[in-house]
PDB file of C-alpha atoms and ligand atoms in Angstrom:
ATOM      1  CA  MET A 179      84.139 -29.075  -5.164  1.00 93.00           C
ATOM      2  CA  PHE A 180      86.231 -27.194  -2.508  1.00 97.00           C
ATOM      3  CA  LEU A 181      88.727 -29.810  -2.836  1.00 98.00           C
ATOM      4  CA  GLN A 182      89.752 -30.101  -6.746  1.00 98.00           C
ATOM      5  CA  GLY A 183      93.239 -30.764  -7.535  1.00 97.00           C
ATOM      6  CA  LYS A 184      94.107 -31.298  -3.741  1.00 98.00           C
ATOM      7  CA  LEU A 185      95.838 -34.773  -2.770  1.00 98.00           C
ATOM      8  CA  ALA A 186      94.679 -36.695   0.548  1.00 99.00           C
ATOM      9  CA  LEU A 187      95.947 -39.428   2.621  1.00 99.00           C
ATOM     10  CA  VAL A 188      93.151 -41.521   5.002  1.00 99.00           C
ATOM     11  CA  THR A 189      95.011 -43.971   6.874  1.00 98.00           C
ATOM     12  CA  GLY A 190      93.207 -47.197   7.134  1.00 98.00           C
ATOM     13  CA  SER A 191      90.737 -46.211   4.172  1.00 98.00           C
ATOM     14  CA  GLY A 192      89.267 -49.681   2.911  1.00 98.00           C
ATOM     15  CA  ARG A 193      86.449 -50.050   5.479  1.00 97.00           C
ATOM     16  CA  GLY A 194      84.169 -48.159   7.866  1.00 97.00           C
ATOM     17  CA  ILE A 195      84.894 -44.384   8.729  1.00 98.00           C
ATOM     18  CA  GLY A 196      88.204 -44.192   6.728  1.00 98.00           C
ATOM     19  CA  LYS A 197      86.326 -45.094   3.749  1.00 98.00           C
ATOM     20  CA  ALA A 198      83.395 -42.700   4.216  1.00 98.00           C
ATOM     21  CA  ILE A 199      85.933 -39.927   4.832  1.00 99.00           C
ATOM     22  CA  ALA A 200      87.854 -41.151   1.191  1.00 99.00           C
ATOM     23  CA  LEU A 201      84.529 -41.038  -0.276  1.00 98.00           C
ATOM     24  CA  LYS A 202      83.717 -37.342   1.211  1.00 98.00           C
ATOM     25  CA  LEU A 203      86.920 -35.936   0.121  1.00 98.00           C
ATOM     26  CA  ALA A 204      86.895 -37.516  -3.018  1.00 98.00           C
ATOM     27  CA  SER A 205      83.382 -36.194  -3.801  1.00 98.00           C
ATOM     28  CA  GLN A 206      84.874 -32.629  -3.387  1.00 98.00           C
ATOM     29  CA  GLY A 207      87.580 -33.109  -5.739  1.00 98.00           C
ATOM     30  CA  ALA A 208      90.369 -34.472  -3.814  1.00 98.00           C
ATOM     31  CA  ASP A 209      92.619 -37.292  -5.190  1.00 98.00           C
ATOM     32  CA  ILE A 210      92.824 -40.395  -2.542  1.00 98.00           C
ATOM     33  CA  ILE A 211      95.716 -42.247  -1.407  1.00 98.00           C
ATOM     34  CA  VAL A 212      93.992 -45.326   0.166  1.00 98.00           C
ATOM     35  CA  ASN A 213      96.089 -47.096   2.683  1.00 98.00           C
ATOM     36  CA  PHE A 214      95.076 -50.697   4.063  1.00 98.00           C
ATOM     37  CA  PHE A 215      96.555 -53.356   6.198  1.00 98.00           C
ATOM     38  CA  ARG A 216      94.941 -56.577   5.991  1.00 98.00           C
ATOM     39  CA  HIS A 217      91.502 -56.419   3.914  1.00 98.00           C
ATOM     40  CA  ARG A 218      92.779 -55.964   0.322  1.00 98.00           C
ATOM     41  CA  GLU A 219      89.837 -56.459  -1.637  1.00 98.00           C
ATOM     42  CA  ALA A 220      87.931 -53.761   0.832  1.00 98.00           C
ATOM     43  CA  ALA A 221      90.535 -51.378  -0.480  1.00 98.00           C
ATOM     44  CA  GLU A 222      90.400 -51.916  -3.941  1.00 98.00           C
ATOM     45  CA  GLU A 223      86.463 -51.734  -3.873  1.00 98.00           C
ATOM     46  CA  THR A 224      86.954 -47.905  -1.737  1.00 98.00           C
ATOM     47  CA  ALA A 225      89.447 -47.349  -4.700  1.00 98.00           C
ATOM     48  CA  ARG A 226      86.977 -48.170  -7.432  1.00 98.00           C
ATOM     49  CA  GLU A 227      83.668 -46.224  -5.857  1.00 98.00           C
ATOM     50  CA  ILE A 228      86.306 -43.155  -5.304  1.00 98.00           C
ATOM     51  CA  GLU A 229      87.713 -43.489  -8.877  1.00 98.00           C
ATOM     52  CA  ALA A 230      83.812 -43.599 -10.046  1.00 98.00           C
ATOM     53  CA  LEU A 231      83.897 -39.646  -8.649  1.00 98.00           C
ATOM     54  CA  GLY A 232      86.299 -38.621 -11.264  1.00 98.00           C
ATOM     55  CA  VAL A 233      89.223 -38.143  -9.241  1.00 98.00           C
ATOM     56  CA  LYS A 234      92.299 -40.573  -8.720  1.00 98.00           C
ATOM     57  CA  ALA A 235      93.045 -43.370  -6.188  1.00 98.00           C
ATOM     58  CA  GLN A 236      96.032 -45.006  -5.595  1.00 98.00           C
ATOM     59  CA  VAL A 237      96.065 -48.093  -2.559  1.00 98.00           C
ATOM     60  CA  ILE A 238      99.167 -48.656  -0.322  1.00 98.00           C
ATOM     61  CA  ARG A 239      99.395 -51.666   1.830  1.00 98.00           C
ATOM     62  CA  ALA A 240     101.090 -50.512   5.131  1.00 98.00           C
ATOM     63  CA  ASN A 241     100.801 -51.479   8.984  1.00 98.00           C
ATOM     64  CA  VAL A 242     101.097 -47.768   9.985  1.00 98.00           C
ATOM     65  CA  GLY A 243     102.190 -49.279  13.363  1.00 98.00           C
ATOM     66  CA  ASN A 244     105.674 -50.486  11.605  1.00 98.00           C
ATOM     67  CA  PRO A 245     107.315 -47.091  11.099  1.00 98.00           C
ATOM     68  CA  ALA A 246     109.500 -48.326   8.416  1.00 98.00           C
ATOM     69  CA  LYS A 247     105.989 -48.993   6.429  1.00 98.00           C
ATOM     70  CA  ILE A 248     105.282 -45.625   7.228  1.00 98.00           C
ATOM     71  CA  ASP A 249     108.401 -44.647   5.239  1.00 98.00           C
ATOM     72  CA  GLU A 250     107.529 -46.416   2.601  1.00 98.00           C
ATOM     73  CA  ILE A 251     104.250 -44.877   2.038  1.00 98.00           C
ATOM     74  CA  PHE A 252     106.036 -41.504   1.999  1.00 98.00           C
ATOM     75  CA  ASP A 253     108.064 -42.636  -0.528  1.00 98.00           C
ATOM     76  CA  THR A 254     105.789 -43.873  -2.573  1.00 98.00           C
ATOM     77  CA  ILE A 255     104.131 -40.680  -2.830  1.00 98.00           C
ATOM     78  CA  SER A 256     106.799 -38.622  -2.665  1.00 98.00           C
ATOM     79  CA  SER A 257     108.028 -40.330  -6.040  1.00 98.00           C
ATOM     80  CA  ASP A 258     104.414 -40.555  -7.550  1.00 98.00           C
ATOM     81  CA  PHE A 259     103.098 -37.427  -6.649  1.00 98.00           C
ATOM     82  CA  GLY A 260     105.976 -35.392  -5.074  1.00 98.00           C
ATOM     83  CA  TYR A 261     103.576 -33.091  -2.565  1.00 98.00           C
ATOM     84  CA  LEU A 262     100.336 -34.012   0.009  1.00 98.00           C
ATOM     85  CA  ASP A 263      97.716 -31.762   0.813  1.00 98.00           C
ATOM     86  CA  ILE A 264      95.455 -33.582   3.600  1.00 99.00           C
ATOM     87  CA  LEU A 265      96.696 -36.272   6.032  1.00 99.00           C
ATOM     88  CA  ILE A 266      93.787 -38.085   8.062  1.00 99.00           C
ATOM     89  CA  ASN A 267      94.994 -40.249  10.493  1.00 99.00           C
ATOM     90  CA  ASN A 268      92.026 -43.057  10.715  1.00 98.00           C
ATOM     91  CA  ALA A 269      93.814 -46.043  11.165  1.00 98.00           C
ATOM     92  CA  ALA A 270      93.078 -47.626  14.627  1.00 98.00           C
ATOM     93  CA  SER A 271      93.596 -50.907  16.437  1.00 97.00           C
ATOM     94  CA  GLY A 272      93.567 -51.760  20.057  1.00 95.00           C
ATOM     95  CA  VAL A 273      93.221 -54.559  23.061  1.00 91.00           C
ATOM     96  CA  GLY A 274      89.729 -54.576  24.585  1.00 92.00           C
ATOM     97  CA  ARG A 275      90.575 -54.600  28.193  1.00 93.00           C
ATOM     98  CA  SER A 276      90.567 -52.933  31.422  1.00 94.00           C
ATOM     99  CA  ALA A 277      93.651 -50.923  32.409  1.00 96.00           C
ATOM    100  CA  MET A 278      95.000 -53.480  35.108  1.00 97.00           C
ATOM    101  CA  ASP A 279      95.061 -56.186  32.617  1.00 96.00           C
ATOM    102  CA  VAL A 280      96.700 -53.971  29.693  1.00 96.00           C
ATOM    103  CA  ASP A 281     100.200 -55.718  29.071  1.00 96.00           C
ATOM    104  CA  ILE A 282     103.214 -54.191  27.550  1.00 97.00           C
ATOM    105  CA  LYS A 283     102.566 -56.205  24.102  1.00 97.00           C
ATOM    106  CA  ALA A 284      98.797 -54.508  24.155  1.00 97.00           C
ATOM    107  CA  TRP A 285     100.253 -51.153  25.180  1.00 97.00           C
ATOM    108  CA  ASP A 286     102.989 -51.139  22.636  1.00 98.00           C
ATOM    109  CA  TRP A 287     100.305 -52.311  19.263  1.00 97.00           C
ATOM    110  CA  THR A 288      97.817 -49.881  20.508  1.00 98.00           C
ATOM    111  CA  MET A 289     100.091 -47.025  21.069  1.00 98.00           C
ATOM    112  CA  ASP A 290     102.124 -47.468  17.968  1.00 98.00           C
ATOM    113  CA  ILE A 291      99.139 -47.835  15.599  1.00 98.00           C
ATOM    114  CA  ASN A 292      96.870 -44.962  16.921  1.00 98.00           C
ATOM    115  CA  ALA A 293      99.506 -42.315  18.319  1.00 98.00           C
ATOM    116  CA  LYS A 294     102.801 -43.073  17.228  1.00 98.00           C
ATOM    117  CA  ALA A 295     101.879 -43.384  13.486  1.00 98.00           C
ATOM    118  CA  ALA A 296      99.914 -40.319  13.359  1.00 98.00           C
ATOM    119  CA  LEU A 297     103.211 -38.403  14.790  1.00 98.00           C
ATOM    120  CA  LEU A 298     105.326 -39.855  12.060  1.00 99.00           C
ATOM    121  CA  CYS A 299     102.779 -39.673   9.371  1.00 99.00           C
ATOM    122  CA  ALA A 300     102.814 -35.912  10.079  1.00 99.00           C
ATOM    123  CA  GLN A 301     106.250 -35.568  10.096  1.00 98.00           C
ATOM    124  CA  HIS A 302     106.546 -37.219   6.670  1.00 98.00           C
ATOM    125  CA  ALA A 303     103.183 -35.170   5.499  1.00 98.00           C
ATOM    126  CA  THR A 304     104.788 -31.701   6.442  1.00 98.00           C
ATOM    127  CA  LYS A 305     107.375 -32.091   4.129  1.00 98.00           C
ATOM    128  CA  LEU A 306     105.469 -33.303   1.739  1.00 98.00           C
ATOM    129  CA  MET A 307     103.011 -30.207   2.254  1.00 98.00           C
ATOM    130  CA  GLU A 308     106.205 -27.692   2.669  1.00 96.00           C
ATOM    131  CA  GLY A 309     105.478 -24.457   0.724  1.00 96.00           C
ATOM    132  CA  ARG A 310     101.708 -25.164  -0.121  1.00 96.00           C
ATOM    133  CA  GLY A 311     100.385 -25.385   3.453  1.00 98.00           C
ATOM    134  CA  GLY A 312      97.518 -28.534   4.101  1.00 98.00           C
ATOM    135  CA  LYS A 313      95.580 -30.257   6.786  1.00 98.00           C
ATOM    136  CA  ILE A 314      96.252 -32.870   9.397  1.00 99.00           C
ATOM    137  CA  VAL A 315      92.907 -34.449  10.808  1.00 99.00           C
ATOM    138  CA  SER A 316      93.140 -37.505  13.122  1.00 99.00           C
ATOM    139  CA  ILE A 317      90.330 -39.536  14.795  1.00 98.00           C
ATOM    140  CA  SER A 318      89.807 -39.556  17.956  1.00 98.00           C
ATOM    141  CA  SER A 319      86.968 -41.117  20.088  1.00 97.00           C
ATOM    142  CA  LEU A 320      84.718 -39.868  23.045  1.00 96.00           C
ATOM    143  CA  GLY A 321      86.735 -42.669  25.318  1.00 95.00           C
ATOM    144  CA  SER A 322      89.517 -39.873  25.316  1.00 97.00           C
ATOM    145  CA  SER A 323      87.962 -38.321  28.109  1.00 96.00           C
ATOM    146  CA  LEU A 324      85.155 -40.571  29.100  1.00 94.00           C
ATOM    147  CA  VAL A 325      86.042 -44.038  31.043  1.00 94.00           C
ATOM    148  CA  LEU A 326      84.231 -46.794  28.920  1.00 92.00           C
ATOM    149  CA  PRO A 327      84.299 -50.658  29.636  1.00 91.00           C
ATOM    150  CA  THR A 328      87.138 -52.585  28.285  1.00 92.00           C
ATOM    151  CA  TYR A 329      88.589 -49.505  26.269  1.00 95.00           C
ATOM    152  CA  ALA A 330      91.296 -48.249  28.667  1.00 96.00           C
ATOM    153  CA  ILE A 331      94.384 -48.373  26.305  1.00 97.00           C
ATOM    154  CA  VAL A 332      92.604 -47.529  23.134  1.00 97.00           C
ATOM    155  CA  GLY A 333      91.113 -44.357  25.481  1.00 97.00           C
ATOM    156  CA  ILE A 334      95.010 -43.505  26.659  1.00 98.00           C
ATOM    157  CA  SER A 335      95.852 -43.653  22.558  1.00 98.00           C
ATOM    158  CA  LYS A 336      92.931 -41.292  21.654  1.00 98.00           C
ATOM    159  CA  ALA A 337      93.824 -38.693  24.586  1.00 98.00           C
ATOM    160  CA  ALA A 338      97.565 -38.774  23.361  1.00 98.00           C
ATOM    161  CA  LEU A 339      95.975 -37.884  19.865  1.00 98.00           C
ATOM    162  CA  ILE A 340      94.229 -35.241  21.043  1.00 98.00           C
ATOM    163  CA  ALA A 341      97.492 -33.944  22.793  1.00 98.00           C
ATOM    164  CA  LEU A 342      99.875 -34.247  19.920  1.00 98.00           C
ATOM    165  CA  THR A 343      96.872 -32.663  17.750  1.00 98.00           C
ATOM    166  CA  ARG A 344      97.408 -29.151  20.109  1.00 98.00           C
ATOM    167  CA  TYR A 345     101.319 -29.990  19.923  1.00 98.00           C
ATOM    168  CA  LEU A 346     101.341 -29.813  16.040  1.00 98.00           C
ATOM    169  CA  ALA A 347      98.927 -26.900  15.371  1.00 98.00           C
ATOM    170  CA  ILE A 348     101.068 -24.814  17.097  1.00 98.00           C
ATOM    171  CA  GLU A 349     104.254 -26.317  15.820  1.00 98.00           C
ATOM    172  CA  LEU A 350     103.230 -26.301  12.051  1.00 98.00           C
ATOM    173  CA  ALA A 351     100.889 -22.771  12.046  1.00 98.00           C
ATOM    174  CA  PRO A 352     103.571 -20.704  10.423  1.00 98.00           C
ATOM    175  CA  LYS A 353     103.804 -23.198   7.333  1.00 98.00           C
ATOM    176  CA  ASN A 354     100.290 -23.154   6.971  1.00 98.00           C
ATOM    177  CA  ILE A 355      99.430 -26.726   8.117  1.00 98.00           C
ATOM    178  CA  CYS A 356      95.961 -26.642  10.254  1.00 98.00           C
ATOM    179  CA  VAL A 357      95.826 -29.549  12.280  1.00 99.00           C
ATOM    180  CA  ASN A 358      92.482 -30.855  14.416  1.00 99.00           C
ATOM    181  CA  ALA A 359      91.077 -33.870  15.595  1.00 99.00           C
ATOM    182  CA  VAL A 360      87.192 -35.290  15.548  1.00 98.00           C
ATOM    183  CA  ALA A 361      86.194 -37.262  18.103  1.00 98.00           C
ATOM    184  CA  ALA A 362      83.473 -39.399  17.452  1.00 97.00           C
ATOM    185  CA  SER A 363      80.818 -41.269  19.979  1.00 94.00           C
ATOM    186  CA  ALA A 364      79.603 -44.995  19.055  1.00 92.00           C
ATOM    187  CA  VAL A 365      79.561 -45.068  15.399  1.00 94.00           C
ATOM    188  CA  GLU A 366      78.311 -48.504  13.909  1.00 84.00           C
ATOM    189  CA  THR A 367      81.481 -50.143  11.938  1.00 83.00           C
ATOM    190  CA  GLU A 368      83.053 -53.313  12.396  1.00 76.00           C
ATOM    191  CA  ALA A 369      84.871 -51.767  15.399  1.00 70.00           C
ATOM    192  CA  LEU A 370      81.771 -50.827  17.561  1.00 74.00           C
ATOM    193  CA  LYS A 371      80.779 -54.324  17.213  1.00 69.00           C
ATOM    194  CA  PHE A 372      84.082 -55.628  18.817  1.00 65.00           C
ATOM    195  CA  TYR A 373      83.279 -53.199  21.782  1.00 62.00           C
ATOM    196  CA  ILE A 374      79.548 -53.279  22.264  1.00 63.00           C
ATOM    197  CA  LYS A 375      77.686 -56.237  22.316  1.00 57.00           C
ATOM    198  CA  GLU A 376      75.232 -56.392  19.181  1.00 56.00           C
ATOM    199  CA  GLN A 377      71.783 -56.332  21.661  1.00 52.00           C
ATOM    200  CA  LEU A 378      72.944 -53.147  22.985  1.00 54.00           C
ATOM    201  CA  MET A 379      72.945 -51.107  19.852  1.00 61.00           C
ATOM    202  CA  PRO A 380      69.433 -50.371  20.241  1.00 59.00           C
ATOM    203  CA  ASP A 381      70.032 -48.905  23.573  1.00 67.00           C
ATOM    204  CA  THR A 382      72.988 -46.779  22.236  1.00 69.00           C
ATOM    205  CA  ARG A 383      70.464 -45.554  19.612  1.00 70.00           C
ATOM    206  CA  GLN A 384      67.740 -44.411  21.754  1.00 73.00           C
ATOM    207  CA  ALA A 385      70.464 -42.953  24.264  1.00 80.00           C
ATOM    208  CA  THR A 386      71.958 -40.296  21.689  1.00 90.00           C
ATOM    209  CA  PRO A 387      69.978 -37.152  22.121  1.00 93.00           C
ATOM    210  CA  ALA A 388      69.766 -36.783  18.494  1.00 94.00           C
ATOM    211  CA  GLY A 389      67.751 -39.806  18.146  1.00 92.00           C
ATOM    212  CA  ARG A 390      69.884 -42.126  16.099  1.00 93.00           C
ATOM    213  CA  MET A 391      73.453 -43.176  16.215  1.00 93.00           C
ATOM    214  CA  VAL A 392      76.543 -41.366  14.596  1.00 96.00           C
ATOM    215  CA  THR A 393      77.057 -42.607  11.210  1.00 96.00           C
ATOM    216  CA  PRO A 394      80.526 -42.899   9.362  1.00 98.00           C
ATOM    217  CA  GLU A 395      79.120 -39.914   6.948  1.00 98.00           C
ATOM    218  CA  ASP A 396      78.823 -37.875  10.110  1.00 98.00           C
ATOM    219  CA  VAL A 397      82.089 -38.038  10.984  1.00 98.00           C
ATOM    220  CA  ALA A 398      83.180 -37.446   7.340  1.00 98.00           C
ATOM    221  CA  ASN A 399      81.562 -34.575   6.950  1.00 98.00           C
ATOM    222  CA  ALA A 400      83.042 -32.876   9.797  1.00 98.00           C
ATOM    223  CA  VAL A 401      86.452 -33.979   8.604  1.00 99.00           C
ATOM    224  CA  ALA A 402      85.850 -32.433   5.322  1.00 98.00           C
ATOM    225  CA  PHE A 403      84.852 -29.126   7.064  1.00 98.00           C
ATOM    226  CA  LEU A 404      88.200 -29.100   8.613  1.00 98.00           C
ATOM    227  CA  CYS A 405      89.848 -29.709   5.386  1.00 98.00           C
ATOM    228  CA  SER A 406      87.779 -26.733   4.294  1.00 98.00           C
ATOM    229  CA  GLU A 407      89.396 -23.193   3.885  1.00 97.00           C
ATOM    230  CA  GLU A 408      86.513 -21.681   5.930  1.00 98.00           C
ATOM    231  CA  ALA A 409      88.093 -23.698   8.953  1.00 98.00           C
ATOM    232  CA  SER A 410      91.600 -22.168   8.520  1.00 98.00           C
ATOM    233  CA  MET A 411      91.142 -20.855  11.761  1.00 98.00           C
ATOM    234  CA  ILE A 412      90.517 -23.613  13.517  1.00 98.00           C
ATOM    235  CA  ARG A 413      93.852 -24.881  14.908  1.00 98.00           C
ATOM    236  CA  GLY A 414      94.450 -27.486  17.554  1.00 98.00           C
ATOM    237  CA  GLN A 415      90.593 -28.173  18.302  1.00 98.00           C
ATOM    238  CA  THR A 416      88.645 -31.546  18.848  1.00 98.00           C
ATOM    239  CA  ILE A 417      84.980 -31.115  16.907  1.00 98.00           C
ATOM    240  CA  ILE A 418      82.854 -33.666  19.066  1.00 98.00           C
ATOM    241  CA  VAL A 419      80.608 -35.768  16.756  1.00 98.00           C
ATOM    242  CA  ASP A 420      77.934 -37.295  19.251  1.00 96.00           C
ATOM    243  CA  GLY A 421      74.836 -36.328  18.720  1.00 96.00           C
ATOM    244  CA  GLY A 422      74.653 -34.861  21.967  1.00 95.00           C
ATOM    245  CA  THR A 423      75.879 -38.014  23.939  1.00 92.00           C
ATOM    246  CA  SER A 424      78.482 -36.607  26.186  1.00 93.00           C
ATOM    247  CA  ILE A 425      77.011 -33.519  27.523  1.00 93.00           C
ATOM    248  CA  ALA A 426      73.708 -35.578  28.501  1.00 90.00           C
ATOM    249  CA  PRO A 427      75.490 -38.829  30.238  1.00 64.00           C
ATOM    250  CA  PHE A 428      72.147 -39.388  32.222  1.00 68.00           C
ATOM    251  CA  THR A 429      70.999 -40.770  29.448  1.00 59.00           C
ATOM    252  CA  ILE A 430      73.113 -43.795  28.571  1.00 53.00           C
ATOM    253  CA  PRO A 431      71.742 -46.721  29.613  1.00 53.00           C
ATOM    254  CA  LYS A 432      73.176 -48.496  32.495  1.00 49.00           C
ATOM    255  CA  GLU A 433      74.521 -52.142  30.815  1.00 53.00           C
ATOM    256  CA  THR A 434      76.898 -49.647  28.123  1.00 53.00           C
ATOM    257  CA  GLN A 435      78.403 -48.058  31.404  1.00 48.00           C
TER     258      GLN A 435
HETATM  259  N1  NAP B 529      83.529 -47.158  15.370  1.00 93.21           N
HETATM  260  C1  NAP B 529      83.564 -46.389  16.548  1.00 93.21           C
HETATM  261  O1  NAP B 529      82.120 -46.876  17.097  1.00 93.21           O
HETATM  262  C2  NAP B 529      84.327 -45.306  16.746  1.00 93.21           C
HETATM  263  C3  NAP B 529      84.186 -44.183  17.419  1.00 93.21           C
HETATM  264  C4  NAP B 529      84.782 -42.919  17.469  1.00 93.21           C
HETATM  265  C5  NAP B 529      86.390 -43.563  17.039  1.00 93.21           C
HETATM  266  N2  NAP B 529      86.380 -44.291  16.516  1.00 93.21           N
HETATM  267  C6  NAP B 529      87.727 -43.707  15.474  1.00 93.21           C
HETATM  268  O2  NAP B 529      87.371 -43.777  14.044  1.00 93.21           O
HETATM  269  C7  NAP B 529      88.715 -44.580  13.097  1.00 93.21           C
HETATM  270  C8  NAP B 529      88.053 -45.508  12.465  1.00 93.21           C
HETATM  271  O3  NAP B 529      87.193 -46.614  13.001  1.00 93.21           O
HETATM  272  P1  NAP B 529      86.375 -47.719  12.103  1.00 93.21           P
HETATM  273  O4  NAP B 529      85.126 -47.839  13.395  1.00 93.21           O
HETATM  274  O5  NAP B 529      85.930 -47.499  10.830  1.00 93.21           O
HETATM  275  O6  NAP B 529      87.223 -49.126  12.318  1.00 93.21           O
HETATM  276  P2  NAP B 529      87.147 -50.453  11.927  1.00 93.21           P
HETATM  277  O7  NAP B 529      86.019 -50.870  10.800  1.00 93.21           O
HETATM  278  O8  NAP B 529      87.721 -51.307  12.469  1.00 93.21           O
HETATM  279  O9  NAP B 529      88.328 -50.204  10.677  1.00 93.21           O
HETATM  280  C9  NAP B 529      89.560 -49.965  11.028  1.00 93.21           C
HETATM  281  C10 NAP B 529      90.479 -49.297   9.800  1.00 93.21           C
HETATM  282  O10 NAP B 529      91.693 -49.126  10.177  1.00 93.21           O
HETATM  283  C11 NAP B 529      92.482 -50.078   9.494  1.00 93.21           C
HETATM  284  N3  NAP B 529      93.653 -50.458  10.192  1.00 93.21           N
HETATM  285  C12 NAP B 529      94.051 -51.187  11.280  1.00 93.21           C
HETATM  286  N4  NAP B 529      94.689 -51.271  11.831  1.00 93.21           N
HETATM  287  C13 NAP B 529      95.946 -50.889  10.868  1.00 93.21           C
HETATM  288  C14 NAP B 529      96.948 -50.838  10.594  1.00 93.21           C
HETATM  289  N5  NAP B 529      97.995 -51.175  11.566  1.00 93.21           N
HETATM  290  N6  NAP B 529      97.684 -49.979   9.483  1.00 93.21           N
HETATM  291  C15 NAP B 529      96.797 -49.451   8.489  1.00 93.21           C
HETATM  292  N7  NAP B 529      95.595 -49.572   8.808  1.00 93.21           N
HETATM  293  C16 NAP B 529      94.953 -49.985   9.945  1.00 93.21           C
HETATM  294  C17 NAP B 529      91.610 -51.092   8.904  1.00 93.21           C
HETATM  295  O11 NAP B 529      92.360 -51.514   7.664  1.00 93.21           O
HETATM  296  P3  NAP B 529      92.482 -53.310   7.221  1.00 93.21           P
HETATM  297  O12 NAP B 529      90.853 -53.503   7.276  1.00 93.21           O
HETATM  298  O13 NAP B 529      92.925 -53.090   5.893  1.00 93.21           O
HETATM  299  O14 NAP B 529      93.515 -53.890   8.063  1.00 93.21           O
HETATM  300  C18 NAP B 529      90.350 -50.570   8.716  1.00 93.21           C
HETATM  301  O15 NAP B 529      90.522 -49.552   7.472  1.00 93.21           O
HETATM  302  C19 NAP B 529      89.165 -45.067  14.346  1.00 93.21           C
HETATM  303  O16 NAP B 529      90.694 -44.164  14.767  1.00 93.21           O
HETATM  304  C20 NAP B 529      88.568 -45.264  15.517  1.00 93.21           C
HETATM  305  O17 NAP B 529      89.192 -45.400  16.637  1.00 93.21           O
HETATM  306  C21 NAP B 529      85.303 -44.906  15.894  1.00 93.21           C
END
């Protein structure tokens, strides 16, 4: 249990990949702050599953796209715990449009939740990591470097997250805060159903060189490794978790390109 006694905030951890990350870190002994926005029941169920692993869970509702709500998250962590060891920037939203159809509202909504929130959370988290070091991991996606249909604004926000990861890694290195990212290919969650039609899922599975789709647990395993001391000399990097998809693009079926 290499995270015994650590405290982790996982944004957007009531469902999907965030939930898998929260449970993985909890299974290694970390207490978890479960942040959610719209689905309270899912977040409370996640908290119950975390507590069943023998660690603490605290649920905080906040739209991370709103800076005042981020202030509230960290005020709560500050008064209830007074420290933080791990920040996982996982929460994401977006508008599925081509670049030419993105308007100012869609741009701001997506960038605020997916990129600006990661910066603001890191700024707050760093204060609570002062003198003890810490780990920050942001969840990006292959759409940060590959062009995917109707993914323009999300892909741009995910590229910003990767650039932010590099800058933070260098700026926070003297404080012994390790900053990295994980970029996943298609993972079977609610979000994926939004971007890829249900009938194309089998093709996506077949197109993955590893022979199956990436699961939320695959992403969580990479995140947990980056939160371990064994990964402490990995700084500012983006670990790709895609079963080989990005280095074998010829296997991607035409319908999904
Ligand atoms: N699924 C994929 O294929 C895939 C691939 C690559 C990368 N990713 C990345 O992995 C991460 C998780 O994706 P997912 O597939 O698990 O997504 P998901 O199933 O749609 O879940 C999104 C999570 O983010 C939370 N969230 C959304 N907007 C929020 C906001 N404004 N404030 C706070 N929380 C918010 C949601 O909470 P509520 O339900 O409470 O609103 C939910 O827990 C994202 O960063 C995503 O971009 C996903």
